[in-house]
Coordinates of C-alpha atoms and ligand atoms in Angstrom, one line a residue:
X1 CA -6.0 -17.5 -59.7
X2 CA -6.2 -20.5 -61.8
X3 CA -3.6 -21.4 -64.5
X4 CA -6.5 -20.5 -67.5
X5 CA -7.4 -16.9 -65.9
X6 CA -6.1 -13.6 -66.4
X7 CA -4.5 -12.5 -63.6
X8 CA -5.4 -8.8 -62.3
X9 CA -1.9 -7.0 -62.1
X10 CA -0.6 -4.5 -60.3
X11 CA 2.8 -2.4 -61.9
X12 CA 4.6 -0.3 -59.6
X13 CA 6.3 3.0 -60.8
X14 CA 4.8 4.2 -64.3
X15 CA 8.8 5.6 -65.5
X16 CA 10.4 4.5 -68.4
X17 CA 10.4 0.6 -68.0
X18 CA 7.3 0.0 -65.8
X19 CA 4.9 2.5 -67.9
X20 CA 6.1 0.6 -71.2
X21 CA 5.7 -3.0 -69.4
X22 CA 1.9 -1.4 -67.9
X23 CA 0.8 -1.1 -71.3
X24 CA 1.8 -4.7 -72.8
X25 CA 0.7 -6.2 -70.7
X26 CA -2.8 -4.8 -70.7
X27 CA -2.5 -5.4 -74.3
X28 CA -2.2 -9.1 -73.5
X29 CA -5.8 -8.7 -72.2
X30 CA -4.8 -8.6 -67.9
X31 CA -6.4 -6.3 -66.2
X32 CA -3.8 -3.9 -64.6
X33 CA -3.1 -1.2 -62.2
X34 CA -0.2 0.6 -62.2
X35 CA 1.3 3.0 -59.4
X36 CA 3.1 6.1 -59.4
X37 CA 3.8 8.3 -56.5
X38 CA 3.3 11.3 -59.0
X39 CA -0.2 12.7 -58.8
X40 CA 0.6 13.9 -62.4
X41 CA 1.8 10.9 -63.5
X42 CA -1.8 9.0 -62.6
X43 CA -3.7 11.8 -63.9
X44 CA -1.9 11.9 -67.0
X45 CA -2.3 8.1 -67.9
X46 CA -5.9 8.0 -66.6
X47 CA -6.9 10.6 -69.2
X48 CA -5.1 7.9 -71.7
X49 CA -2.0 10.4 -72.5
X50 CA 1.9 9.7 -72.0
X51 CA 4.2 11.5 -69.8
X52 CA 7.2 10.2 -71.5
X53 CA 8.3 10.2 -75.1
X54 CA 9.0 6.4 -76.4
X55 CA 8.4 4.9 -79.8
X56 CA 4.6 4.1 -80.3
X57 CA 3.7 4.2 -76.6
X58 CA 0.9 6.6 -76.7
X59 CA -1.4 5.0 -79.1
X60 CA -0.6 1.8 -77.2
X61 CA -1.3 3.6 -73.6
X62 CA -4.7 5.8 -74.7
X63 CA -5.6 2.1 -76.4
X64 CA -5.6 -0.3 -73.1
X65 CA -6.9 2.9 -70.8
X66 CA -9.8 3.4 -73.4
X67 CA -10.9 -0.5 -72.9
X68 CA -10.3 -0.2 -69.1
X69 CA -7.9 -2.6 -68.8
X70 CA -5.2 -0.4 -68.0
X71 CA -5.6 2.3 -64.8
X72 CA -3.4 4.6 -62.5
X73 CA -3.4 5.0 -59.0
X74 CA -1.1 6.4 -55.9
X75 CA -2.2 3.3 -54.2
X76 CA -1.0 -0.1 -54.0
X77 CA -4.1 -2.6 -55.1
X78 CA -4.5 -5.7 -54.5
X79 CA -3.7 -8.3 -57.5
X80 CA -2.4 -11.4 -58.3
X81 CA 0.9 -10.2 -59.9
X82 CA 2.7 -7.5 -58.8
X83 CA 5.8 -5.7 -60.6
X84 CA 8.2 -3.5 -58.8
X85 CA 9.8 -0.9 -61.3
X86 CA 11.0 1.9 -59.7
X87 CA 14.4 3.6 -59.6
X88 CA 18.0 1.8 -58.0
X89 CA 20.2 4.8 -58.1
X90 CA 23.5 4.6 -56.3
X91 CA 23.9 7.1 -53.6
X92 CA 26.8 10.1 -53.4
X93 CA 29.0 9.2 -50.8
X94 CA 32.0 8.3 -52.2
X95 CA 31.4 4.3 -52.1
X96 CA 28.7 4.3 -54.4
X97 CA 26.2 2.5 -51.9
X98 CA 22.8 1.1 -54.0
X99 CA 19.9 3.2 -52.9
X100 CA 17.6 0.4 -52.4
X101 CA 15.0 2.9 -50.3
X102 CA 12.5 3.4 -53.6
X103 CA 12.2 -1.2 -53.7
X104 CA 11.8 -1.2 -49.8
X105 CA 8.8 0.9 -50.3
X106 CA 7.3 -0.7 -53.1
X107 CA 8.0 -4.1 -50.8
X108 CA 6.1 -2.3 -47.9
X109 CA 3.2 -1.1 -50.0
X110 CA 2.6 -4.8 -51.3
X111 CA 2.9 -6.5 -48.5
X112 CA -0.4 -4.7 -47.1
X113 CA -2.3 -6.3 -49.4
X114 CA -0.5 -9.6 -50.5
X115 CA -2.7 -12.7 -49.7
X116 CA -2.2 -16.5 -50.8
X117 CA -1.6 -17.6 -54.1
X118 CA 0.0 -14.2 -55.3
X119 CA 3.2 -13.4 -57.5
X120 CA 5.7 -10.6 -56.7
X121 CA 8.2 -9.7 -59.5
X122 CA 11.3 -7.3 -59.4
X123 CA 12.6 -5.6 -62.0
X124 CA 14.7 -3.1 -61.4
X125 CA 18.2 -3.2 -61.8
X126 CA 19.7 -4.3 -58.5
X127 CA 22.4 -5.8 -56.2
X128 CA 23.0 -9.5 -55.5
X129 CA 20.6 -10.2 -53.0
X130 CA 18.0 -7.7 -53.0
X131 CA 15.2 -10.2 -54.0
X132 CA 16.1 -12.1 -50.5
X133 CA 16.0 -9.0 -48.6
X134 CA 12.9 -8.0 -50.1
X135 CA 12.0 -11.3 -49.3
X136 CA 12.8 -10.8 -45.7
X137 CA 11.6 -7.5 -45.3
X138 CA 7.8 -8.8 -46.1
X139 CA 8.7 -11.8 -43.9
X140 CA 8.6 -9.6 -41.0
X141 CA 5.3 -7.5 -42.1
X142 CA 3.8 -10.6 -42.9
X143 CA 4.4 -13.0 -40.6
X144 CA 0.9 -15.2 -41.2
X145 CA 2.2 -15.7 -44.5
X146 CA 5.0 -18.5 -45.4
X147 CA 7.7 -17.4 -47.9
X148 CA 9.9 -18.9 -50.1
X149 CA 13.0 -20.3 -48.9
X150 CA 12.2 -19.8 -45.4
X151 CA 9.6 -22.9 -45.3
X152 CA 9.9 -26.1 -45.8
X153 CA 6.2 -26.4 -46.5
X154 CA 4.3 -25.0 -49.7
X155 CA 5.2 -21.4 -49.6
X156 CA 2.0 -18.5 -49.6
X157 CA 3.3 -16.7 -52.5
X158 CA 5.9 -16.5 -55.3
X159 CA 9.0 -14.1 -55.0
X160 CA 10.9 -13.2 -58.3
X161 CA 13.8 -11.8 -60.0
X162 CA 13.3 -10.6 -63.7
X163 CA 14.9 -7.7 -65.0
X164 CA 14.4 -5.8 -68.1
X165 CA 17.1 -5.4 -70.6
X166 CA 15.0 -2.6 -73.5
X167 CA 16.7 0.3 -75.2
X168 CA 15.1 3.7 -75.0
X169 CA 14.0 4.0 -78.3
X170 CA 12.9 0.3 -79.0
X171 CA 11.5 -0.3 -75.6
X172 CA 8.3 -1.9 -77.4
X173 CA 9.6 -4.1 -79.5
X174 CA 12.4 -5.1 -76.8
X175 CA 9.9 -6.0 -74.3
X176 CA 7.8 -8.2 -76.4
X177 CA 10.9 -10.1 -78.7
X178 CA 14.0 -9.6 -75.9
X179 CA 15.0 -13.0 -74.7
X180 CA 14.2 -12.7 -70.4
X181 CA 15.9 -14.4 -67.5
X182 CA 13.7 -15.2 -64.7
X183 CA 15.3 -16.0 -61.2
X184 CA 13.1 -17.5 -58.5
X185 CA 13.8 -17.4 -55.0
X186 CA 13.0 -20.9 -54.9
X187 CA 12.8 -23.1 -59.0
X188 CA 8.7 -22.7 -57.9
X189 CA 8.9 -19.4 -57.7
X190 CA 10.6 -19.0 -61.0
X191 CA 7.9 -21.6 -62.9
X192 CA 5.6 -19.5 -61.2
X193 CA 7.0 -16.1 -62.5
X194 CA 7.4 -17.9 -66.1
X195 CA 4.1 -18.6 -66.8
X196 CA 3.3 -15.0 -66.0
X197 CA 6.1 -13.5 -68.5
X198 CA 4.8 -16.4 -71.7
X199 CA 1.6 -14.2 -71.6
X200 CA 3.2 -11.2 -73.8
X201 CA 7.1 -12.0 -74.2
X202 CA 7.8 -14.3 -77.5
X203 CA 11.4 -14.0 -77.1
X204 CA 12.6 -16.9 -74.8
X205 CA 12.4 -16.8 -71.1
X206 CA 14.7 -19.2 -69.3
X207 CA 14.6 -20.1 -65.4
X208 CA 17.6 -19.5 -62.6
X209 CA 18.3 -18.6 -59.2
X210 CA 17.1 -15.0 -58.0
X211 CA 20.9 -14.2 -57.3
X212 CA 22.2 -15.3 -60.7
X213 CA 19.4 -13.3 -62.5
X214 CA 20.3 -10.1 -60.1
X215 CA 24.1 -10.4 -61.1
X216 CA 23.2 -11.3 -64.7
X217 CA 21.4 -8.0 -65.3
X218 CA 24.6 -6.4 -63.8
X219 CA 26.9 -8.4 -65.9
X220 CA 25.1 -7.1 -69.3
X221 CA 25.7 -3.3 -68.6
X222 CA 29.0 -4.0 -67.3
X223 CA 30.1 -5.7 -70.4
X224 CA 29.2 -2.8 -72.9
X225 CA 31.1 -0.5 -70.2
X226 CA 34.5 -2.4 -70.2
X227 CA 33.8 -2.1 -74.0
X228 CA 33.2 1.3 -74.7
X229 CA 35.9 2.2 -72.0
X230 CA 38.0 -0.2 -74.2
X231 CA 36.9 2.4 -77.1
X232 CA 38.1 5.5 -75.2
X233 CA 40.9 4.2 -74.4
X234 CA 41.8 3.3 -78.0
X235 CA 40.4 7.0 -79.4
X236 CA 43.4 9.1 -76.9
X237 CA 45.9 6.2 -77.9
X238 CA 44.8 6.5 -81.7
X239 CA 45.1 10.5 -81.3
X240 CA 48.7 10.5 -79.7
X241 CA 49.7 8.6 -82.5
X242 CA 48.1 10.4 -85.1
X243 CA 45.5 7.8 -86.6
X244 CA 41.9 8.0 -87.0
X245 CA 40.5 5.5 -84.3
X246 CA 36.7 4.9 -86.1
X247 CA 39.1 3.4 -88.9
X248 CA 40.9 1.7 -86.9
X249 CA 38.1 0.0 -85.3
X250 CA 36.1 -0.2 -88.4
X251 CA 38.8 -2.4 -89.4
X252 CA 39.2 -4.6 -86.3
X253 CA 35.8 -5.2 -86.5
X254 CA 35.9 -7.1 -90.0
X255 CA 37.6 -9.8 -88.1
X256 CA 35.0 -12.6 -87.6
X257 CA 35.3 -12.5 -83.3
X258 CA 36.2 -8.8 -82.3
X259 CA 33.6 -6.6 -81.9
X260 CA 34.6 -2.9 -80.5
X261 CA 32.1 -0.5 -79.5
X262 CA 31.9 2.9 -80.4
X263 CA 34.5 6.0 -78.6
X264 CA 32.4 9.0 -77.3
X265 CA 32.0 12.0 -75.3
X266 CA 31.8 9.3 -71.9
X267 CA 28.7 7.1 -70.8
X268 CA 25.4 8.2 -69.9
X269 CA 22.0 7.2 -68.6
X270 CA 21.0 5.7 -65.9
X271 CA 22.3 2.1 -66.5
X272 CA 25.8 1.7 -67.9
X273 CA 27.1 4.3 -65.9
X274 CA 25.7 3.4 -62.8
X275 CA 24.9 -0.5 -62.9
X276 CA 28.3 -1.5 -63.1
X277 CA 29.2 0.6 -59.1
X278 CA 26.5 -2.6 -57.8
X279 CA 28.9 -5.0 -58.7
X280 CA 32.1 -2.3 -57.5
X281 CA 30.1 -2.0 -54.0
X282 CA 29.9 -5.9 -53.9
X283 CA 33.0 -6.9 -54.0
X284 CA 35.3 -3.8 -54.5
X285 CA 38.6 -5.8 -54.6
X286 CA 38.2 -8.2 -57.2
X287 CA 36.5 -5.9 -59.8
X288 CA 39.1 -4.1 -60.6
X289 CA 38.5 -4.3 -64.4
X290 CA 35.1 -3.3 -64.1
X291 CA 35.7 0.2 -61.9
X292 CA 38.7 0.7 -64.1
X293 CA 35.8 1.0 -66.8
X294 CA 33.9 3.2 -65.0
X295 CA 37.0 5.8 -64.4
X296 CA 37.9 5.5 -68.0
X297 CA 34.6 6.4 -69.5
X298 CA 34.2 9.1 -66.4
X299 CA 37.7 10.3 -67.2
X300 CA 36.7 11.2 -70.8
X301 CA 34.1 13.4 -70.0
X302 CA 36.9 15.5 -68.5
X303 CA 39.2 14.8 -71.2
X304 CA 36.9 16.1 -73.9
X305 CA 36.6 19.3 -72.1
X306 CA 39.7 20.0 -71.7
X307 CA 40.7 19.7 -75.4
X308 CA 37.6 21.5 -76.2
X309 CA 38.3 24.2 -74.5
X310 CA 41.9 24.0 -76.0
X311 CA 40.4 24.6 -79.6
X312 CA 38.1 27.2 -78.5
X313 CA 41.2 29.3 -76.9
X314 CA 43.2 28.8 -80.1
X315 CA 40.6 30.2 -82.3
X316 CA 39.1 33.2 -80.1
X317 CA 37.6 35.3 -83.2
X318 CA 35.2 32.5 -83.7
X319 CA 31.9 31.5 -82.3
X320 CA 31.7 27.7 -80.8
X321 CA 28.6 25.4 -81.6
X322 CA 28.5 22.6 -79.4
X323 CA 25.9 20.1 -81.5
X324 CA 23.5 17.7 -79.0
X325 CA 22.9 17.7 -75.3
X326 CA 21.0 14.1 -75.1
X327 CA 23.2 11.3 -73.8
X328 CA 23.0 9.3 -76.8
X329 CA 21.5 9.8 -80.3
X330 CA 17.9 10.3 -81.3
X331 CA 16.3 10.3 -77.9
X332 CA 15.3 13.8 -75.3
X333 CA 16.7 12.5 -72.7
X334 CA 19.2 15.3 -71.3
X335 CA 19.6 13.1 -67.4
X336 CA 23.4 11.6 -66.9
X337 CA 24.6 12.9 -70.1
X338 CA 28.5 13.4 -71.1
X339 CA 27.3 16.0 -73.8
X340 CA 25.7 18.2 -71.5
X341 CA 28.4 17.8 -69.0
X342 CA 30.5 18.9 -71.9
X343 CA 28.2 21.7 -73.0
X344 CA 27.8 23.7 -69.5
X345 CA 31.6 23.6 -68.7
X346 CA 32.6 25.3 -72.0
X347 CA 29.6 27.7 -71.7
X348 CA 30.9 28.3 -67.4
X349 CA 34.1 28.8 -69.2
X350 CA 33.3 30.9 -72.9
X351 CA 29.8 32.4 -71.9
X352 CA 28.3 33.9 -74.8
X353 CA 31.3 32.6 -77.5
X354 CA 29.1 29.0 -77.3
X355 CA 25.6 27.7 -79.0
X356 CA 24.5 24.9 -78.2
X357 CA 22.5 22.6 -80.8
X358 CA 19.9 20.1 -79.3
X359 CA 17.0 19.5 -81.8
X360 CA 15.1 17.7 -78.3
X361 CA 14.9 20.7 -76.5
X362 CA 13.0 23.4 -76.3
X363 CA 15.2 25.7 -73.9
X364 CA 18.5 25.1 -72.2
X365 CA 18.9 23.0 -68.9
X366 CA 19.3 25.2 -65.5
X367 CA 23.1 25.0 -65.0
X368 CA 23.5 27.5 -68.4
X369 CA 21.3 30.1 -66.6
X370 CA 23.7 33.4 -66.3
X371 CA 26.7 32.1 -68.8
X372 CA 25.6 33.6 -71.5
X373 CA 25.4 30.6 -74.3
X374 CA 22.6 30.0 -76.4
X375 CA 20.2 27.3 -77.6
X376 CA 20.4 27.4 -81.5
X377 CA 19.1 25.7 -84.5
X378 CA 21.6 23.6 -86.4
X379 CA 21.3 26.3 -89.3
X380 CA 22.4 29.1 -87.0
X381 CA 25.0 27.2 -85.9
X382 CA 26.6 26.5 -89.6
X383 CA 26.1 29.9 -90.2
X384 CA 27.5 31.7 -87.3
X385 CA 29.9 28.9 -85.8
X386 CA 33.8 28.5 -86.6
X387 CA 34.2 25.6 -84.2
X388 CA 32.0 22.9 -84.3
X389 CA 32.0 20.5 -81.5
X390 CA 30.5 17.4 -82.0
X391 CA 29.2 15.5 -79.0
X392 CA 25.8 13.8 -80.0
X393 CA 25.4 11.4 -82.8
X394 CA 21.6 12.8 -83.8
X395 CA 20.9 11.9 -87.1
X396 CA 20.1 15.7 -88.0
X397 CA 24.2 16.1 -87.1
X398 CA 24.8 13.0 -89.4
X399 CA 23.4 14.3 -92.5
X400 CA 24.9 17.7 -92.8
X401 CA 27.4 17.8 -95.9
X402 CA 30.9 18.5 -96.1
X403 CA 29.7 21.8 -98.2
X404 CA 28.1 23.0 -95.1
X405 CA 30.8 22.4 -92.4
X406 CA 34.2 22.5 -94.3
X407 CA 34.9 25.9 -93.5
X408 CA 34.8 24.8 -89.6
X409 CA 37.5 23.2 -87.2
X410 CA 35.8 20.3 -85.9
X411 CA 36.2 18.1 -83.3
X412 CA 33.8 15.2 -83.4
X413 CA 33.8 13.0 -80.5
X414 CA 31.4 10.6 -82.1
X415 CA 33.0 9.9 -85.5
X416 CA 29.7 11.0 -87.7
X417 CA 32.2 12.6 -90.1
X418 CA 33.9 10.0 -91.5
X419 CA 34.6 12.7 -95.3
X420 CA 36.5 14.8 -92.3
X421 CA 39.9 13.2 -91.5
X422 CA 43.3 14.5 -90.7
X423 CA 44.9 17.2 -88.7
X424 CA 42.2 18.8 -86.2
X425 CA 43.7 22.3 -86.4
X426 CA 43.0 22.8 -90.2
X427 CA 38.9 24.0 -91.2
X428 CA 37.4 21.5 -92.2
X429 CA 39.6 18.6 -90.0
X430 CA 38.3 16.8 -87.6
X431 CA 39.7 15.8 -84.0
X432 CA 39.0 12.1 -82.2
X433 CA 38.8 12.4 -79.0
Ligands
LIG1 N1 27.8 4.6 -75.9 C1 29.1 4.8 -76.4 N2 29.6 4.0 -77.4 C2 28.8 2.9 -77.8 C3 27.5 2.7 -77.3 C4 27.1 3.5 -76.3 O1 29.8 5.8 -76.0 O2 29.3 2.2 -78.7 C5 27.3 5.5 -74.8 C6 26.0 6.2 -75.3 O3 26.3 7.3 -76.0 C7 25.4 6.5 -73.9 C8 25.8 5.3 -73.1 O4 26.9 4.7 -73.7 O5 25.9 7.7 -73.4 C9 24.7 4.3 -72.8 O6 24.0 4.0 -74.0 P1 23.6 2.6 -74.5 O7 22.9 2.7 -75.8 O8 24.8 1.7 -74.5 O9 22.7 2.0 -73.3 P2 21.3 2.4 -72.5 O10 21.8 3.0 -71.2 O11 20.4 3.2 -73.4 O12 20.7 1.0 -72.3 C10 21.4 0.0 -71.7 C11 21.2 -1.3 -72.6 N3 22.2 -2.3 -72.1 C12 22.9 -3.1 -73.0 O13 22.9 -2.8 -74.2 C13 23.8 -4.1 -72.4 C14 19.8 -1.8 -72.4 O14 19.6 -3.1 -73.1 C15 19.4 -2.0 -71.0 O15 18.0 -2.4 -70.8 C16 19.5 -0.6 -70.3 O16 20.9 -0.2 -70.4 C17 19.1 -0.7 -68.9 O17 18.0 -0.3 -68.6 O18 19.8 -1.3 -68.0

């Protein structure tokens, strides 16, 4: 591929990052191919539909598969750019070990059909070092090709580090006007990688290492962990000593350098609550701050439900609404979610006494089968429900006024009631965290 041609790309995994990623890039006019072990998946996206729900995506998707330049397939193809965006969940024996099997395979897959001259780029969120043992892995399938960092002549191909940094919600827009850091294994591979991202990001895109762009992306979602832990710590602190904690922050926050997140139900999704273990596993006596974090924010989850269920036993005449099941506002995405942790504890615990609220779904997630709780409308809920238990910050939640709620106890884990302050055991009062 010359520097003036489109290169023919190939995107593998078609989830939530690579599907968006797909799509712009085929908008940028290059030709790609993007891989999913899902049969539905590639049937869904070949028929130009979406299998996902993100802002904008499926006119953008049904666009680029209707001029051909975007296509799915089970199989790796061969390109000239590929980019590996599959999943790097941690796995469940106690040390939190990074699950590195789904990058291995998407490694594998490429390397039966690399050749000279081509560009592989990783994506997903992973440890230090995983671009070099990526690296090494297609060393060994490929020995008639010379990689980077382990020639001293020209290497074959190009090995990269890039990962994404998008919000669910804005992934779009973030993609295109995010800022990118591009690690190479070698500064060749990085120019290389570079020239391929200036085709459809305008936000800047600035050159390191592969290892400082691995622990960079780790870094970011560590950060807003320590922050909101910071948060939760604050809201039991503010509680035991009778202040509101959103005020208190709201305050702190008009000084020109502090900037405190937000206190909730605990952290969800896939990255903030998980990234954050790869840098644990790595070097698990000197981050102490950072798995301190990642108890805190766990610990609330349990913290919530235990003062939940505390407000429910002290007002057993009436019926309990627990409002949003999503693990953050506005999006349907129920996966790693403190709400719906929450949720299906009280309804184990109260059964039938519990609604549950979530405007996103259209019936109630497996582990509420036999307890007797119900999936509701928010109307229903104000209606029928004594207790309100906020847990979501949807904005259908947001806008419901006093009128409607101030015959409830609340207890609003995400401050969206700021009209609501003072003792949580009066109607209409709200509780912190
Ligand atoms: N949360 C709070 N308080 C806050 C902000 C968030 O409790 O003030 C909670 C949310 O309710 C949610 C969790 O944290 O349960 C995570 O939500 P989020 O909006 O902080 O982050 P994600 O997981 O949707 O996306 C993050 C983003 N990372 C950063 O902002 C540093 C995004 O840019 C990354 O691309 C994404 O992780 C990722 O894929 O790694």
């Amino acid at each position: 591929m010359r520097g003036e041609e489109k290169p023919q790309v190939c995107v593998i995994g078609l989830g939530y990052i690579g599907l968006p990623t797909a799509a712009i890039i085929a908008r940028a006019n290059c030709p790609v191919t993007g891989i999913d072990v899902s049969q539905h998946v590639v049937d869904t996206i070949n028929r130009g539909e979406i299998h996902i729900e993100e802002v904008d995506l499926d006119g953008l998707v049904r666009g680029v598969v209707q001029r051909g330049l975007l296509k799915a397939s089970t199989q790796v193809q061969p390109a000239d750019v590929f980019v590996i965006a599959v999943p790097t969940p941690f796995e469940h024996d106690g040390q939190h070990t990074p699950d590195l099997s789904y990058v291995m395979a998407a490694a594998t897959e490429v390397a039966g059909v690399l050749k000279k001259g081509d560009c592989i780029i990783l994506e997903s969120t992973s440890p230090v070092g995983t671009t070099e043992t990526m690296r090494d892995l297609i060393a060994g399938l490929r020995p008639d090709l010379k990689l980077p960092g382990l020639t001293s002549e020209t290497p074959d191909v190009a090995i990269a580090y890039c990962p994404e940094r998008v919000l669910p919600g804005r992934i779009l827009e973030e993609l295109t006007n995010n800022d990118r850091s591009i690690g190479g294994i070698t500064p060749r591979c990085a120019r290389k990688a570079l020239a391929f991202y200036k085709r459809f990001v305008r936000g800047t895109c600035v050159t390191t290492d592969a290892r400082s762009a691995e622990m960079c992306k780790l870094v970011e979602n560590s950060f807003r962990d320590v922050n909101i832990a910071f948060a939760n710590e604050l809201s039991i602190i503010a509680d035991k000593m009778g202040l509101d904690v959103w005020e208190v922050i709201r305050l702190a926050n008009r000084h020109p350098r502090v900037n405190i997140l937000q206190p909730g139900p605990g952290v969800g999704g896939h990255c903030i609550a998980v990234d954050p273990w790869f840098i644990v596993h790595g070097a698990p006596e000197e981050a102490k701050m950072i798995r301190a974090a990642r108890d805190i924010n766990d610990a609330k989850m349990h913290h919530v439900v235990a003062r939940a269920a505390a407000l429910v036993e002290a007002n057993p005449g009436a019926k309990v609404a627990c409002l949003g099941l999503a693990f953050k506002a506005n999006i349907d995405d129920f996966r790693e979610s403190p709400a719906r942790f929450v949720a299906s504890r009280l309804a184990q615990k109260f059964g039938s006494r519990i609604s549950v609220v979530e405007p996103y779904a259209a019936e109630l997630p497996r582990e509420f089968d036999g307890t007797g709780a119900q999936l509701v409308d928010i109307d229903t809920a104000l209606e029928e429900c004594g207790v309100l238990i906020v847990l979501v910050d949807h904005d259908i939640f947001r806008v419901i006024p006093f009128e409607e709620r101030s015959s409830a106890v609340v207890y609003d884990t995400r401050g969206i009631w700021p009209d609501a302050l003072g003792a949580p055991e009066k109607p209409g009062l709200r509780l912190a965290s």
